[in-house]
Coordinates of C-alpha atoms in Angstrom, one line a residue:
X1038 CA -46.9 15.7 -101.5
X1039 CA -50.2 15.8 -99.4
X1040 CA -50.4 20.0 -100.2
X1041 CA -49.6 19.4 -104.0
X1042 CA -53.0 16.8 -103.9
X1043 CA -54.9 18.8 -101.6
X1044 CA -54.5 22.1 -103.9
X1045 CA -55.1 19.7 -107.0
X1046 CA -58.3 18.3 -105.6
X1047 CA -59.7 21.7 -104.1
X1048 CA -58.7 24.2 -106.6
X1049 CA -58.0 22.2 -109.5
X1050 CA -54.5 23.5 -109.8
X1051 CA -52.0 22.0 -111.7
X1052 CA -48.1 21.0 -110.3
X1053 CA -45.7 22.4 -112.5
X1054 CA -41.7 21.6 -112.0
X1055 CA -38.6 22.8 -113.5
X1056 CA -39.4 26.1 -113.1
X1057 CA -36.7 29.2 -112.2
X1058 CA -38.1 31.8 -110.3
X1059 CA -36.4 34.8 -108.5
X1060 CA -36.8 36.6 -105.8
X1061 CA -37.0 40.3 -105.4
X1062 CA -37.5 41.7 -101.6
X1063 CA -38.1 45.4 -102.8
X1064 CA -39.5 47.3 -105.9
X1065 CA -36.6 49.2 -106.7
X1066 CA -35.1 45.6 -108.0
X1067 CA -38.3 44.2 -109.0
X1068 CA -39.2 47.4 -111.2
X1069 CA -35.7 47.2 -112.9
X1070 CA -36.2 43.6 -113.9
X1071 CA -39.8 44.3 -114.7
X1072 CA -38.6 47.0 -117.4
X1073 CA -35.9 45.0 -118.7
X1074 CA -38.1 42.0 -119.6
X1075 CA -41.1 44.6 -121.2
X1076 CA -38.6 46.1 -123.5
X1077 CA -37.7 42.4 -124.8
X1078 CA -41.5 41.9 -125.4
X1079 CA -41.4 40.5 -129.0
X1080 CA -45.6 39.3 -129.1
X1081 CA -47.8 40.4 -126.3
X1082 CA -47.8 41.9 -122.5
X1083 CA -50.4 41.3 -120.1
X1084 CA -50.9 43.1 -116.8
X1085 CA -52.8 43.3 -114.3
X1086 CA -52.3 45.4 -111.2
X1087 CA -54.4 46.3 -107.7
X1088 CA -52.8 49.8 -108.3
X1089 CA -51.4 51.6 -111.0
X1090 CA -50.5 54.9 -109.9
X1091 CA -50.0 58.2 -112.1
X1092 CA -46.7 58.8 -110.9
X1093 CA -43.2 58.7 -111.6
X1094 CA -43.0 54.8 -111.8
X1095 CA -46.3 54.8 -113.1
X1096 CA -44.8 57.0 -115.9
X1097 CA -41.7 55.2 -116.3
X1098 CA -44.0 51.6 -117.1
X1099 CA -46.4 53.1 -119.0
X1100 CA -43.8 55.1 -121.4
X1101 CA -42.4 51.4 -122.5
X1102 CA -46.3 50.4 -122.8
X1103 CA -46.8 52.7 -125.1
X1104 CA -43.7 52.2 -127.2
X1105 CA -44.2 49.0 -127.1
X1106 CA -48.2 48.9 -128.6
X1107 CA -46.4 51.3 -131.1
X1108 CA -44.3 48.7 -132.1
X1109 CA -46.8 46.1 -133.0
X1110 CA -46.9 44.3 -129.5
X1111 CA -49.8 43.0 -128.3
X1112 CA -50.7 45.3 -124.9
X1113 CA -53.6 44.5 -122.0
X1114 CA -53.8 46.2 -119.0
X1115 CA -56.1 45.5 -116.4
X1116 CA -56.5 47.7 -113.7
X1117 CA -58.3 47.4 -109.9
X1118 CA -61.0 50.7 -110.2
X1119 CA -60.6 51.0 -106.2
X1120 CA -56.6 50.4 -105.8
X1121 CA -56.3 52.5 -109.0
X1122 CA -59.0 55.5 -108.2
X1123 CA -56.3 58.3 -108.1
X1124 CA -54.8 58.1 -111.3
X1125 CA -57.1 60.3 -114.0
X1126 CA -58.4 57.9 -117.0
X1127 CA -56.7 60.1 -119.8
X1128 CA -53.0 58.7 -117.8
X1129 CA -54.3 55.3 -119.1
X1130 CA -56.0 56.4 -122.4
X1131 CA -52.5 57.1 -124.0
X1132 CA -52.2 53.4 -124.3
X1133 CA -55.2 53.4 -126.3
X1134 CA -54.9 55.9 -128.5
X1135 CA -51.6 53.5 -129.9
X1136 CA -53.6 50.1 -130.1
X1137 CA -53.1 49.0 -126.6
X1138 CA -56.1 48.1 -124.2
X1139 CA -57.3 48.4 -120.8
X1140 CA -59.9 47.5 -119.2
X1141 CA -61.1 48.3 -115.5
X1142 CA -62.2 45.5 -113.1
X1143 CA -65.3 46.4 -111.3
X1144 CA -65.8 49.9 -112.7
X1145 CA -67.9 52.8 -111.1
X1146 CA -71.3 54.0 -112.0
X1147 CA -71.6 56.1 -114.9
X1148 CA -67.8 57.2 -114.9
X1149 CA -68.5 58.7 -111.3
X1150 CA -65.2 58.0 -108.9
X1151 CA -67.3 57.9 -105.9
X1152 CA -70.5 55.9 -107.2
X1153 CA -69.1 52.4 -106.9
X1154 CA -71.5 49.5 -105.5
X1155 CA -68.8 46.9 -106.0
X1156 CA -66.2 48.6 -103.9
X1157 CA -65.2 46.1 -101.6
X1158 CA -64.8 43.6 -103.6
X1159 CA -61.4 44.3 -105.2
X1160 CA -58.9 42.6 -107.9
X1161 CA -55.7 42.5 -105.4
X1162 CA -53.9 40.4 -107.7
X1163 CA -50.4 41.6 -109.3
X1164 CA -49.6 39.7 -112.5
X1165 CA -47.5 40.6 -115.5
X1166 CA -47.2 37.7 -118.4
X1167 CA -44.3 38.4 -120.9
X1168 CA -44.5 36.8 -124.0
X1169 CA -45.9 33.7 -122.4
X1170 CA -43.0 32.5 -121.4
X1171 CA -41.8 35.3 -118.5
X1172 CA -44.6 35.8 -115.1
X1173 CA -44.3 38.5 -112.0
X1174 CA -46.9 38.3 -109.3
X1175 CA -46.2 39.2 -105.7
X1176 CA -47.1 41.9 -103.6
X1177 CA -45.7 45.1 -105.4
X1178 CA -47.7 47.4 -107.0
X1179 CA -46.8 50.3 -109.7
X1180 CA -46.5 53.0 -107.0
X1181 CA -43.7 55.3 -105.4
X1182 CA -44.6 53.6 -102.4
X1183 CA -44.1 50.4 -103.1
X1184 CA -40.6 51.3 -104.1
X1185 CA -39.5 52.7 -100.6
X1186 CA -39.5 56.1 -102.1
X1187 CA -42.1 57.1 -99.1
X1188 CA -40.0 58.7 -95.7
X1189 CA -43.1 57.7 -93.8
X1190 CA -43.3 54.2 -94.6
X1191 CA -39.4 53.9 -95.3
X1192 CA -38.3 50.8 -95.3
X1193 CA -40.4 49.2 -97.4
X1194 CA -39.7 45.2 -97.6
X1195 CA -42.4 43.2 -99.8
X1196 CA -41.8 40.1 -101.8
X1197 CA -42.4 39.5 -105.6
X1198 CA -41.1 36.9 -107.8
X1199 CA -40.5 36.3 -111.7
X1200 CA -40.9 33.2 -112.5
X1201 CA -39.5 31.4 -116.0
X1202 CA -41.2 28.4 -117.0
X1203 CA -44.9 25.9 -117.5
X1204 CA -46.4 27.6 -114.4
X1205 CA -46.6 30.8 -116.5
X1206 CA -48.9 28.8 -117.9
X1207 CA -51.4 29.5 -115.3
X1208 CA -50.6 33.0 -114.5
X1209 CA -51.6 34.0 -118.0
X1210 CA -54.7 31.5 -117.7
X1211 CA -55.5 34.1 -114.1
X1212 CA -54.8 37.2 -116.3
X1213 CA -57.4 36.1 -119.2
X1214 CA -60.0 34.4 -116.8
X1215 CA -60.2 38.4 -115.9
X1216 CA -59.5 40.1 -119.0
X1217 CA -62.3 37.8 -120.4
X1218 CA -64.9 38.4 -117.6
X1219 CA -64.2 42.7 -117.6
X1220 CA -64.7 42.9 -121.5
X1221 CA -67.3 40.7 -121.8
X1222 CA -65.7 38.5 -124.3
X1223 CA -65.6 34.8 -124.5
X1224 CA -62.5 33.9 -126.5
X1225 CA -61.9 30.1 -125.4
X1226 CA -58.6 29.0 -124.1
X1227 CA -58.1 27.2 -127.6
X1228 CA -58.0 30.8 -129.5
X1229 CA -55.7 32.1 -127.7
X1230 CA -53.2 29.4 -127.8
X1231 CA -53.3 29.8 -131.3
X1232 CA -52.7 33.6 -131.1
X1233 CA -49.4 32.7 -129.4
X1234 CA -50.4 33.3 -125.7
X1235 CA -49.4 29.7 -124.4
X1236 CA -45.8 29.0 -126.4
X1237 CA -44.4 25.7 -125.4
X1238 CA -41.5 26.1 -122.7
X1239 CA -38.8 23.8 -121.8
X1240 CA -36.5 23.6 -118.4
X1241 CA -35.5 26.2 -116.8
X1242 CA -34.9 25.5 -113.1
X1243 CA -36.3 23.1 -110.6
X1244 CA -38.2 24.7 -108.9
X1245 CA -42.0 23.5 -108.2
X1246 CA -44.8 25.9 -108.8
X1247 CA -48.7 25.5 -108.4
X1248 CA -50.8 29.2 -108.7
X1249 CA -53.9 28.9 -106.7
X1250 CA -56.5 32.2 -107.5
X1251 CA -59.8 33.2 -104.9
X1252 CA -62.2 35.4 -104.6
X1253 CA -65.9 36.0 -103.2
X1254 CA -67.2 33.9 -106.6
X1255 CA -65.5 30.9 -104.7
X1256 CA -66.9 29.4 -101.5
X1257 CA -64.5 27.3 -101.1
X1258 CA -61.7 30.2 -99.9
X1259 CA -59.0 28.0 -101.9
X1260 CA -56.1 30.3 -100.7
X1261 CA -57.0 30.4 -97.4
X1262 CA -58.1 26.7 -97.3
X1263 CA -54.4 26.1 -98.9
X1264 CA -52.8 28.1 -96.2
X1265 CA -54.7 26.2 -93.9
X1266 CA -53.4 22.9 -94.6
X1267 CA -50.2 24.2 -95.0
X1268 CA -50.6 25.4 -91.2
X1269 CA -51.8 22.2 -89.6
X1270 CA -49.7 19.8 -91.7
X1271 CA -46.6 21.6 -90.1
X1272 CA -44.4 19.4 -88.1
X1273 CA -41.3 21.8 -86.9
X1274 CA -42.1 25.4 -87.7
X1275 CA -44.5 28.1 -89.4
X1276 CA -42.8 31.7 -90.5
X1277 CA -45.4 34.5 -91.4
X1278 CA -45.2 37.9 -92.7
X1279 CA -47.6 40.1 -93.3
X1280 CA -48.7 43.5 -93.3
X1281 CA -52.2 42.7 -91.9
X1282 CA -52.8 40.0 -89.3
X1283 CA -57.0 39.6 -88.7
X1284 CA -57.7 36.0 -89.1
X1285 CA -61.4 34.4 -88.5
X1286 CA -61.6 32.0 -85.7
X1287 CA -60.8 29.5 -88.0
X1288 CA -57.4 30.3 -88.4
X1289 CA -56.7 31.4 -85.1
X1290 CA -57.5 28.1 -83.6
X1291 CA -55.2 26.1 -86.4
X1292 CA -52.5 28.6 -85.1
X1293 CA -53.2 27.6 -81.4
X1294 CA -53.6 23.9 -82.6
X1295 CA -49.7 23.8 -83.9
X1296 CA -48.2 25.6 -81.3
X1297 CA -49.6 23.2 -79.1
X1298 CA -48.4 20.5 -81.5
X1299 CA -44.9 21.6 -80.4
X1300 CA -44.7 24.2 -83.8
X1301 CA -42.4 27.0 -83.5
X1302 CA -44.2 29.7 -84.8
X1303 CA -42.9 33.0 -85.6
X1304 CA -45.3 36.0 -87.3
X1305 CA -44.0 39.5 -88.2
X1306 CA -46.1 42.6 -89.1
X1307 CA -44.4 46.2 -89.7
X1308 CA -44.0 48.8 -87.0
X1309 CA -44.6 51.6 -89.7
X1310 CA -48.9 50.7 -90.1
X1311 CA -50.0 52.1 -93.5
X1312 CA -53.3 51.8 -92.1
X1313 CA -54.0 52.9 -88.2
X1314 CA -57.2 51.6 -87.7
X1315 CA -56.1 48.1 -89.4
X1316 CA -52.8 48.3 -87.3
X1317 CA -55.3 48.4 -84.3
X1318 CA -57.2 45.4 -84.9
X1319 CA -53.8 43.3 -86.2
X1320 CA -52.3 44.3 -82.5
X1321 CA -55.3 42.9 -81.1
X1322 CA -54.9 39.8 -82.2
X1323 CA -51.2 39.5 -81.4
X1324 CA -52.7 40.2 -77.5
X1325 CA -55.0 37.8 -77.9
X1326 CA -52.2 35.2 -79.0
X1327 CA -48.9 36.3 -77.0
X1328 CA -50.5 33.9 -73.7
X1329 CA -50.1 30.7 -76.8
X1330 CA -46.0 31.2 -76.8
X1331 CA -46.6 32.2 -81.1
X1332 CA -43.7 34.5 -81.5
X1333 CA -44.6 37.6 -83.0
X1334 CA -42.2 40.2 -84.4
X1335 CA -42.0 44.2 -85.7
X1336 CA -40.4 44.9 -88.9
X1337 CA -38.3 48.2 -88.4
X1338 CA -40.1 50.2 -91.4
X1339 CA -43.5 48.8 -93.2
X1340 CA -43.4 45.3 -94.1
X1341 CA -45.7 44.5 -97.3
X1342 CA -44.7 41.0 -98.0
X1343 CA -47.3 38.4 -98.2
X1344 CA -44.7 34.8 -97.3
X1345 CA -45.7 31.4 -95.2
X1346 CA -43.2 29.0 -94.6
X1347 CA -43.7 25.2 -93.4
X1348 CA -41.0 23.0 -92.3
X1349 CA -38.1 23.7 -94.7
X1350 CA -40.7 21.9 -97.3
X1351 CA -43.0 24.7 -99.0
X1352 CA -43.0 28.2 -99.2
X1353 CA -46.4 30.5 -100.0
X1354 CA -45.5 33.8 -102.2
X1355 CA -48.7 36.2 -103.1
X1356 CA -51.0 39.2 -102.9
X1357 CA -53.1 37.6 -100.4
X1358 CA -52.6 39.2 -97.1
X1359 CA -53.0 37.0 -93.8
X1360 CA -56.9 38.8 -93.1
X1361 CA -60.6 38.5 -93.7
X1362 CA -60.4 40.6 -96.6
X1363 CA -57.9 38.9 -98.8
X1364 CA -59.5 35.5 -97.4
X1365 CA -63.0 36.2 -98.1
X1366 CA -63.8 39.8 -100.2
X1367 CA -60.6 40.2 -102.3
X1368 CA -59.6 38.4 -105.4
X1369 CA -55.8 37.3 -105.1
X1370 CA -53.2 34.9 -106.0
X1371 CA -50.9 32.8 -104.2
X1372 CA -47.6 30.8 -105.6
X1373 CA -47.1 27.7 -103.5
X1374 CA -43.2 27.3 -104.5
X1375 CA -41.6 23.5 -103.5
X1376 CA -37.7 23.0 -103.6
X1377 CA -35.5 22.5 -100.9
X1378 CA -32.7 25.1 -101.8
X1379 CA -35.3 27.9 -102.8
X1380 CA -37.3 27.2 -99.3
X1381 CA -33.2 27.7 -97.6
X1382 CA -33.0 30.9 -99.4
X1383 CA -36.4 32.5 -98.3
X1384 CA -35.9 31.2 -94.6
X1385 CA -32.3 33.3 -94.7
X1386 CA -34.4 36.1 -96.0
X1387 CA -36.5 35.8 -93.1
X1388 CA -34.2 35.1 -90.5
X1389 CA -32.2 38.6 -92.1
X1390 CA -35.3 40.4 -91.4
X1391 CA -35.4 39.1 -87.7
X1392 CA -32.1 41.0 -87.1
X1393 CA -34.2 44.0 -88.2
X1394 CA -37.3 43.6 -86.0
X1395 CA -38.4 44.1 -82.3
X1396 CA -39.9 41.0 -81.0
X1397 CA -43.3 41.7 -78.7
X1398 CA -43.5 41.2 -75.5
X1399 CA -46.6 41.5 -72.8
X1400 CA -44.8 44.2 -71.3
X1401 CA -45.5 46.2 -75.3
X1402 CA -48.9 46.6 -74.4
X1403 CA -48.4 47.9 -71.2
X1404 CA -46.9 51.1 -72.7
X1405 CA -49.7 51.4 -74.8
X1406 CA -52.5 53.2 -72.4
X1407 CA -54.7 53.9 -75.5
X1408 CA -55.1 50.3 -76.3
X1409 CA -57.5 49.0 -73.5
X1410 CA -60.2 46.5 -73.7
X1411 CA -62.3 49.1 -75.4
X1412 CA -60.2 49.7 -78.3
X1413 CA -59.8 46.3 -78.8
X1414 CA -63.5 45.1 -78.7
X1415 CA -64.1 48.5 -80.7
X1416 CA -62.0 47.5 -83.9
X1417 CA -63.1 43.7 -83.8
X1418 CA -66.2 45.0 -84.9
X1419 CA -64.8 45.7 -87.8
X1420 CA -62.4 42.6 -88.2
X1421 CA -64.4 41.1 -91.5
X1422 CA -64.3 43.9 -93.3
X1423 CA -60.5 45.0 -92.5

């Protein structure tokens, strides 16, 4: 009760119940639901997506866009011009040309790729509203990648959810707030209820939902600040995954707090890094915080998924990695989800993954000759920007 008030007072976030929302801990299952849904569209699709990548699942969502605008539905796409820099502007044009529209958060100057003065601050948000009545946000993206179809970062274990119910409600609020701000239009809240955006939705679960959005416009962090209260309101035990671990000094000492609160605490990163030089600086901190007795654990393949858990009571689903840069430069989205048989069913998923991961001990870095005191001051450095 103390998070629900504490997001409602510092993000003005509302408390929706009697939602159903599903869990999907890969793309492959995620994309399949995602298509099934679209093809149902019968008013208007919204998306919005850090990448959208020209390739073949790129291709596969984009051919039902387009049938779809043919058909009369109402079509947005909002892209991320960093996440989605590689895939050519005529792969999104087709939607166009059929009465869809896209727009491009942050775009470049001129039309030139590589002249972009807004580059690190990037849309990392991954929202798709069906109909108003049908939501996806997680951590997947439209990429190969992100479906395990990569050898080199094989397995590939995020989480993303679909949710059915009044907190799509706010997800398609997220979606407009940046459709509204990237085409310059100021169509009030009121206008597009009556276009048929915000249908009225009954029961369909029981599961508790409030969406929380941040992003450098908002000094007061409220993801991170959420995630913080989460952290030292825990009693028994705080589970992390993420795929990046660089938390300000701030964070690190609410960690340290709990566990000397008696906390278990349990974090897991991948052992496949995407990123070397982010991979670095995330080992660095698990050094820094193996002497505390926090647990920290490596994912056999690349672990994407963005989860907190506190004390059997709440569980924290999103595109907000645990680092400066989804803290402080990125805008994301987090889903704070309450209900005790839906908080069971992610802590078997993450107990599942334990059986799949190394745990670290002092004796890891040992092995490591490269990773001296050096390397470790060297990519601290660049910690707030990572």
């Amino acid at each position: 009760l103390d998070l629900m008030l504490f997001n409602l007072n510092n993000s003005n976030c509302s408390f929706f119940k009697n939602n159903f929302v599903r869990v999907f801990l890969n793309g492959e299952d995620k994309i399949a639901s995602l298509k099934k849904d679209l093809e149902k569209a019968k008013h208007s699709i919204n998306l919005l997506y850090y990448i959208f990548a020209d390739d073949e699942v790129g291709k596969e969502i984009m051919e039902i866009l387009v049938r779809k605008a043919k058909e009369g539905i109402k079509v947005k796409l909002l892209i991320d011009s960093i996440g989605s820099m590689k895939a050519k502007r005529s792969f999104f044009r087709q939607l166009t040309k059929v009465g869809g529209e896209v727009a491009e958060f942050f775009p470049p100057l001129f039309g030139f790729r590589l002249f972009n003065f807004k580059a690190n601050y990037r849309n990392h948000k991954k929202i798709v509203v069906i109909d108003g009545k049908i939501g996806y946000t997680g951590g997947i993206n439209i990429r190969d990648d992100h479906m395990g179809r990569s050898k080199r970062l094989s397995p590939w274990r995020d989480t993303h959810v679909k949710i059915v119910g009044n907190a799509v409600h706010d997800l398609q609020v997220a979606f407009f707030n940046d459709w509204r701000y990237c085409k310059n239009i100021s169509d009030s809240m009121n206008n597009l209820v009556s276009e048929g955006y915000f249908p009225k939705l009954g029961t369909y679960g029981t599961v508790g939902c409030q969406i929380i959005t941040s992003g450098p416009d908002l000094s007061n962090r409220p993801i991170k600040a959420s995630l913080l209260k989460m952290i030292l309101s825990a009693k028994e035990s705080i589970y992390i995954q993420t795929p990046y671990f660089i938390p300000d000094e701030t964070m690190l000492s609410a960690l340290k707090i709990a566990k000397l609160s008696g906390v278990d605490i349990k974090i897991m990163i991948p052992s496949k890094p995407d990123k070397k030089f982010v991979y670095s600086a995330t080992l660095s901190y698990v050094k820094d915080l193996l002497p505390s007795g926090i647990e920290f654990y490596r994912y056999d393949g690349f672990l994407h998924s963005k989860t907190v858990i506190i004390d059997n009571k709440v569980v924290s689903i999103g595109s907000c990695n645990f680092d400066n840069r989804s803290f402080a430069l990125n805008f994301e989205l987090t889903v704070f989800l309450f209900d005790k048989d839906f908080v069971e069913q992610n802590l078997n998923y993450f107990n599942v993954d334990l059986s799949y991961c190394d745990k670290i001990e002092k004796s890891f870095f040992k092995r490591k000759i490269y990773f001296n005191k050096f390397t470790q001051a060297f990519v601290r450095l660049f910690a707030p920007l990572l």
